[in-house]
Amino acid sequence: MKFSFKKMALASVASAAMAVGAMANADDVRVATDPSFVPFEMMDQESGEMVGFDMDIIREIGNRAGFTPNINTMDFNGIIPALQTGNVDIAIAGMTITDERREVVDFSDPYYDSGLQLLVGKDNTDVKAVEDLAGLKIGTKIGSTSFDFLTEKFGSDATITPYPGSADMYMALVGGSVDAVFYDAPNVGYFSQTRGEGRVKVVGPLYEGQQYGIAFPKGSDRVDAVNEALASMREDGTYDEIHAKWFGKAEE
Ligand code: GLN
């Protein structure tokens, strides 16, 4: 009796040690992001670190939920497959929540309201709205909601070129190989006010109201903890501080 009790005690010590070991690994969480979806995620040239709105959000979520995000950059189009194969645990990449994506990944509660917008060269006076794009060359990103929007709207009535990354897409516009870029409003807005300043301009209305969500492999047990951390950041003003840091004061 005594002996078996001792064996049980040893067994539970062993499993406790295993649990501690698992927890030590578990607090390093593999997080996928896009290398250049400004100003949500981008490389800080000086530190070599990924910075941006999403990066601040996920690091703060990690602080609250007890994990350290280990940031992996990959083409936007590779992020959902990386979640599906379990190569990463979480993705934060200004990813729009859609019903189609919901079939293959889980999403957190929405954390950012967005939409799509048009960017043209600064001297372009012909393009004022999406309707004016028929017959033109339009740049966008592979695997994005903008690509879906454009192909649905134009089919073969416009030349839609999807690029793997934001930088290629914007350079195509600046270099004149496309007539317009159609992409996420905060991203085109930021580019037009930074590297694109004096070279490009945002035109027309906001299309397709969208919300960004943090994505997880289907059935992930991290969704609730991330949602709780997000909610507490909204409540105590941390979300607003991070928002103001990257986008200026929220419009009332
Ligand atoms: N919000 C867009 C989408 O989900 C693009 C995001 C991105 O390029 N990182 O399709």
CSV table of C-alpha atoms and ligand atoms in Angstrom, one decimal:
chain,number,residue,atom,x,y,z
A,1,MET,CA,0.0,0.0,0.0
A,2,LYS,CA,2.8,2.4,1.0
A,3,PHE,CA,4.8,1.3,-1.9
A,4,SER,CA,2.1,2.0,-4.5
A,5,PHE,CA,1.4,5.3,-2.8
A,6,LYS,CA,5.0,6.2,-3.3
A,7,LYS,CA,4.8,5.2,-6.9
A,8,MET,CA,1.8,7.3,-7.4
A,9,ALA,CA,3.6,10.3,-5.8
A,10,LEU,CA,6.6,9.8,-8.1
A,11,ALA,CA,4.3,9.5,-11.1
A,12,SER,CA,2.7,12.8,-10.2
A,13,VAL,CA,6.0,14.5,-9.7
A,14,ALA,CA,7.1,13.3,-13.1
A,15,SER,CA,3.9,14.5,-14.7
A,16,ALA,CA,4.2,17.9,-12.9
A,17,ALA,CA,7.7,18.2,-14.3
A,18,MET,CA,6.5,17.4,-17.7
A,19,ALA,CA,3.8,20.0,-17.4
A,20,VAL,CA,6.3,22.6,-16.4
A,21,GLY,CA,8.5,21.6,-19.3
A,22,ALA,CA,5.5,21.9,-21.7
A,23,MET,CA,4.6,25.3,-20.2
A,24,ALA,CA,8.1,26.6,-20.7
A,25,ASN,CA,7.9,25.8,-24.4
A,26,ALA,CA,4.4,26.9,-24.7
A,27,ASP,CA,5.1,30.4,-23.7
A,28,ASP,CA,7.1,30.9,-26.9
A,29,VAL,CA,4.3,31.2,-29.5
A,30,ARG,CA,5.0,31.1,-33.2
A,31,VAL,CA,3.3,34.2,-34.7
A,32,ALA,CA,3.1,34.7,-38.5
A,33,THR,CA,2.9,38.1,-40.0
A,34,ASP,CA,3.3,39.9,-43.4
A,35,PRO,CA,6.7,41.5,-43.9
A,36,SER,CA,5.4,44.8,-45.1
A,37,PHE,CA,1.8,45.7,-44.4
A,38,VAL,CA,2.5,49.3,-43.3
A,39,PRO,CA,1.9,50.5,-40.6
A,40,PHE,CA,0.6,47.2,-39.1
A,41,GLU,CA,3.9,45.3,-39.6
A,42,MET,CA,7.2,46.5,-41.0
A,43,MET,CA,10.9,46.0,-40.4
A,44,ASP,CA,12.6,48.7,-38.4
A,45,GLN,CA,15.8,49.2,-40.3
A,46,GLU,CA,17.8,50.2,-37.3
A,47,SER,CA,16.9,47.4,-34.9
A,48,GLY,CA,16.0,44.8,-37.5
A,49,GLU,CA,12.8,44.1,-35.5
A,50,MET,CA,9.3,43.9,-36.8
A,51,VAL,CA,7.3,47.0,-35.5
A,52,GLY,CA,3.8,48.4,-36.2
A,53,PHE,CA,0.3,48.4,-34.8
A,54,ASP,CA,-0.2,44.7,-35.1
A,55,MET,CA,3.2,44.0,-33.5
A,56,ASP,CA,2.4,46.2,-30.5
A,57,ILE,CA,-1.1,44.6,-30.2
A,58,ILE,CA,0.3,41.0,-30.3
A,59,ARG,CA,3.1,41.8,-27.9
A,60,GLU,CA,0.7,43.3,-25.4
A,61,ILE,CA,-1.7,40.4,-25.8
A,62,GLY,CA,1.3,38.1,-25.1
A,63,ASN,CA,2.1,40.0,-21.9
A,64,ARG,CA,-1.5,39.6,-20.7
A,65,ALA,CA,-2.1,36.0,-21.9
A,66,GLY,CA,1.4,34.8,-20.7
A,67,PHE,CA,3.2,34.1,-24.0
A,68,THR,CA,6.1,35.6,-25.9
A,69,PRO,CA,5.3,36.1,-29.6
A,70,ASN,CA,8.1,34.7,-31.8
A,71,ILE,CA,7.5,36.6,-35.1
A,72,ASN,CA,7.9,34.8,-38.4
A,73,THR,CA,7.4,36.9,-41.6
A,74,MET,CA,6.0,35.3,-44.8
A,75,ASP,CA,4.2,36.4,-47.9
A,76,PHE,CA,0.6,37.1,-47.0
A,77,ASN,CA,-0.6,34.3,-49.2
A,78,GLY,CA,1.4,31.8,-47.2
A,79,ILE,CA,-0.1,32.7,-43.8
A,80,ILE,CA,-3.3,30.7,-44.0
A,81,PRO,CA,-1.5,27.6,-45.2
A,82,ALA,CA,1.0,28.0,-42.4
A,83,LEU,CA,-1.9,28.0,-39.9
A,84,GLN,CA,-3.5,25.0,-41.5
A,85,THR,CA,-0.4,22.9,-41.4
A,86,GLY,CA,0.3,24.0,-37.8
A,87,ASN,CA,3.6,25.6,-38.7
A,88,VAL,CA,2.5,28.7,-36.8
A,89,ASP,CA,0.2,29.1,-33.8
A,90,ILE,CA,-1.2,32.6,-34.4
A,91,ALA,CA,-1.3,35.0,-37.3
A,92,ILE,CA,-1.7,38.8,-37.1
A,93,ALA,CA,-1.3,40.5,-40.5
A,94,GLY,CA,-4.2,43.0,-41.0
A,95,MET,CA,-6.1,39.9,-42.0
A,96,THR,CA,-9.7,40.6,-43.0
A,97,ILE,CA,-12.3,38.3,-41.4
A,98,THR,CA,-14.2,36.6,-44.2
A,99,ASP,CA,-16.7,33.7,-44.2
A,100,GLU,CA,-14.5,31.9,-46.7
A,101,ARG,CA,-11.4,32.1,-44.4
A,102,ARG,CA,-13.6,31.2,-41.4
A,103,GLU,CA,-14.0,27.8,-43.0
A,104,VAL,CA,-10.3,27.0,-42.7
A,105,VAL,CA,-9.1,29.1,-39.7
A,106,ASP,CA,-10.5,30.5,-36.5
A,107,PHE,CA,-10.6,34.3,-35.8
A,108,SER,CA,-10.4,36.4,-32.7
A,109,ASP,CA,-12.9,39.1,-32.1
A,110,PRO,CA,-12.4,41.9,-34.6
A,111,TYR,CA,-9.7,44.3,-33.6
A,112,TYR,CA,-9.6,46.9,-36.4
A,113,ASP,CA,-12.2,48.4,-38.8
A,114,SER,CA,-10.9,48.8,-42.3
A,115,GLY,CA,-12.0,49.0,-46.0
A,116,LEU,CA,-10.5,49.2,-49.4
A,117,GLN,CA,-9.3,52.2,-51.4
A,118,LEU,CA,-7.7,53.3,-54.6
A,119,LEU,CA,-4.3,54.8,-55.1
A,120,VAL,CA,-3.1,56.4,-58.4
A,121,GLY,CA,-0.2,58.4,-59.6
A,122,LYS,CA,-0.3,62.0,-58.4
A,123,ASP,CA,-1.0,63.4,-61.9
A,124,ASN,CA,-3.7,61.0,-62.8
A,125,THR,CA,-7.0,62.9,-63.3
A,126,ASP,CA,-8.9,60.1,-65.1
A,127,VAL,CA,-9.4,57.6,-62.2
A,128,LYS,CA,-11.7,58.9,-59.5
A,129,ALA,CA,-13.5,55.6,-58.5
A,130,VAL,CA,-13.3,51.9,-59.1
A,131,GLU,CA,-15.7,52.2,-62.1
A,132,ASP,CA,-13.0,54.2,-63.9
A,133,LEU,CA,-10.6,51.2,-63.8
A,134,ALA,CA,-12.2,49.2,-66.7
A,135,GLY,CA,-9.6,48.5,-69.3
A,136,LEU,CA,-6.7,49.6,-67.1
A,137,LYS,CA,-3.9,47.8,-65.3
A,138,ILE,CA,-4.5,47.4,-61.6
A,139,GLY,CA,-2.0,46.2,-59.0
A,140,THR,CA,-3.0,44.4,-55.8
A,141,LYS,CA,-1.7,41.6,-53.6
A,142,ILE,CA,-1.9,37.8,-54.1
A,143,GLY,CA,-4.5,36.1,-51.9
A,144,SER,CA,-6.1,39.4,-50.6
A,145,THR,CA,-9.7,40.5,-50.3
A,146,SER,CA,-8.8,43.3,-52.8
A,147,PHE,CA,-7.9,40.7,-55.4
A,148,ASP,CA,-11.2,38.9,-54.9
A,149,PHE,CA,-13.1,42.2,-55.1
A,150,LEU,CA,-11.4,43.2,-58.3
A,151,THR,CA,-11.8,39.9,-60.1
A,152,GLU,CA,-15.5,39.8,-59.1
A,153,LYS,CA,-16.0,43.3,-60.4
A,154,PHE,CA,-14.0,43.2,-63.6
A,155,GLY,CA,-13.3,39.6,-64.5
A,156,SER,CA,-11.2,40.1,-67.7
A,157,ASP,CA,-12.4,43.7,-68.3
A,158,ALA,CA,-9.2,44.9,-66.6
A,159,THR,CA,-5.7,43.6,-66.2
A,160,ILE,CA,-5.4,42.7,-62.6
A,161,THR,CA,-1.8,42.0,-61.5
A,162,PRO,CA,-1.5,40.4,-58.0
A,163,TYR,CA,1.9,40.9,-56.4
A,164,PRO,CA,3.3,38.8,-53.5
A,165,GLY,CA,4.1,41.8,-51.3
A,166,SER,CA,3.1,45.4,-50.7
A,167,ALA,CA,6.4,46.9,-51.7
A,168,ASP,CA,6.3,45.3,-55.2
A,169,MET,CA,2.7,46.5,-55.7
A,170,TYR,CA,3.5,50.1,-54.8
A,171,MET,CA,6.7,50.1,-56.8
A,172,ALA,CA,4.7,48.9,-59.8
A,173,LEU,CA,2.5,52.0,-59.4
A,174,VAL,CA,5.4,54.4,-58.9
A,175,GLY,CA,7.3,52.9,-61.8
A,176,GLY,CA,4.2,53.1,-64.1
A,177,SER,CA,3.7,49.4,-64.8
A,178,VAL,CA,0.2,49.6,-63.3
A,179,ASP,CA,-2.3,52.5,-63.5
A,180,ALA,CA,-3.7,52.1,-60.0
A,181,VAL,CA,-3.3,50.1,-56.8
A,182,PHE,CA,-6.5,48.9,-55.1
A,183,TYR,CA,-5.8,47.9,-51.5
A,184,ASP,CA,-6.6,48.2,-47.8
A,185,ALA,CA,-7.3,51.9,-46.9
A,186,PRO,CA,-5.0,52.3,-43.9
A,187,ASN,CA,-2.1,50.7,-45.9
A,188,VAL,CA,-2.6,52.9,-49.1
A,189,GLY,CA,-3.2,55.9,-46.8
A,190,TYR,CA,0.1,55.3,-44.9
A,191,PHE,CA,2.1,54.7,-48.1
A,192,SER,CA,0.7,57.9,-49.7
A,193,GLN,CA,1.9,59.9,-46.7
A,194,THR,CA,5.3,58.3,-46.3
A,195,ARG,CA,7.4,56.8,-49.1
A,196,GLY,CA,4.8,57.6,-51.7
A,197,GLU,CA,4.4,61.2,-50.7
A,198,GLY,CA,4.4,63.6,-53.7
A,199,ARG,CA,4.3,60.6,-56.1
A,200,VAL,CA,0.9,59.0,-55.5
A,201,LYS,CA,-2.6,60.0,-54.1
A,202,VAL,CA,-5.6,58.3,-52.6
A,203,VAL,CA,-8.8,58.8,-54.6
A,204,GLY,CA,-12.5,57.8,-54.3
A,205,PRO,CA,-14.6,56.4,-51.5
A,206,LEU,CA,-13.9,53.6,-49.1
A,207,TYR,CA,-15.1,50.3,-50.5
A,208,GLU,CA,-16.2,47.1,-48.7
A,209,GLY,CA,-16.3,47.7,-44.9
A,210,GLN,CA,-14.0,45.1,-43.4
A,211,GLN,CA,-12.7,44.1,-40.0
A,212,TYR,CA,-9.3,42.6,-39.2
A,213,GLY,CA,-9.0,39.6,-36.9
A,214,ILE,CA,-6.2,37.6,-35.4
A,215,ALA,CA,-6.2,34.1,-36.9
A,216,PHE,CA,-5.5,30.6,-35.4
A,217,PRO,CA,-5.5,27.0,-36.6
A,218,LYS,CA,-9.0,25.6,-36.5
A,219,GLY,CA,-9.9,24.5,-33.0
A,220,SER,CA,-7.0,26.4,-31.3
A,221,ASP,CA,-7.3,26.7,-27.6
A,222,ARG,CA,-5.7,30.1,-27.6
A,223,VAL,CA,-8.7,32.0,-29.0
A,224,ASP,CA,-10.4,32.8,-25.7
A,225,ALA,CA,-7.2,34.0,-23.9
A,226,VAL,CA,-6.5,36.3,-26.9
A,227,ASN,CA,-10.0,37.7,-26.9
A,228,GLU,CA,-9.9,38.3,-23.1
A,229,ALA,CA,-6.6,40.1,-23.5
A,230,LEU,CA,-8.0,42.2,-26.3
A,231,ALA,CA,-11.1,43.1,-24.3
A,232,SER,CA,-9.0,44.2,-21.3
A,233,MET,CA,-6.8,46.3,-23.6
A,234,ARG,CA,-9.9,48.1,-24.9
A,235,GLU,CA,-11.2,48.6,-21.4
A,236,ASP,CA,-8.1,50.1,-19.8
A,237,GLY,CA,-7.2,52.4,-22.7
A,238,THR,CA,-4.1,50.5,-23.9
A,239,TYR,CA,-5.8,49.7,-27.3
A,240,ASP,CA,-6.5,53.4,-27.8
A,241,GLU,CA,-2.9,54.3,-26.9
A,242,ILE,CA,-1.5,51.9,-29.5
A,243,HIS,CA,-4.0,53.1,-32.0
A,244,ALA,CA,-3.0,56.7,-31.5
A,245,LYS,CA,0.7,55.8,-31.7
A,246,TRP,CA,0.3,54.5,-35.3
A,247,PHE,CA,-2.8,56.3,-36.7
A,248,GLY,CA,-3.0,59.5,-34.7
A,249,LYS,CA,-6.0,60.3,-32.4
A,250,ALA,CA,-9.2,58.3,-33.2
A,251,GLU,CA,-11.8,60.3,-35.1
A,252,GLU,CA,-14.7,61.2,-32.8
B,1,GLN,N1,-6.7,42.8,-45.3
B,1,GLN,C1,-6.3,42.2,-46.5
B,1,GLN,C2,-6.7,40.8,-46.5
B,1,GLN,O1,-6.9,40.2,-45.5
B,1,GLN,C3,-4.8,42.3,-46.7
B,1,GLN,C4,-3.9,42.1,-45.6
B,1,GLN,C5,-2.4,42.1,-45.9
B,1,GLN,O2,-2.0,42.4,-47.1
B,1,GLN,N2,-1.5,41.9,-45.0
B,1,GLN,O3,-6.8,40.2,-47.6
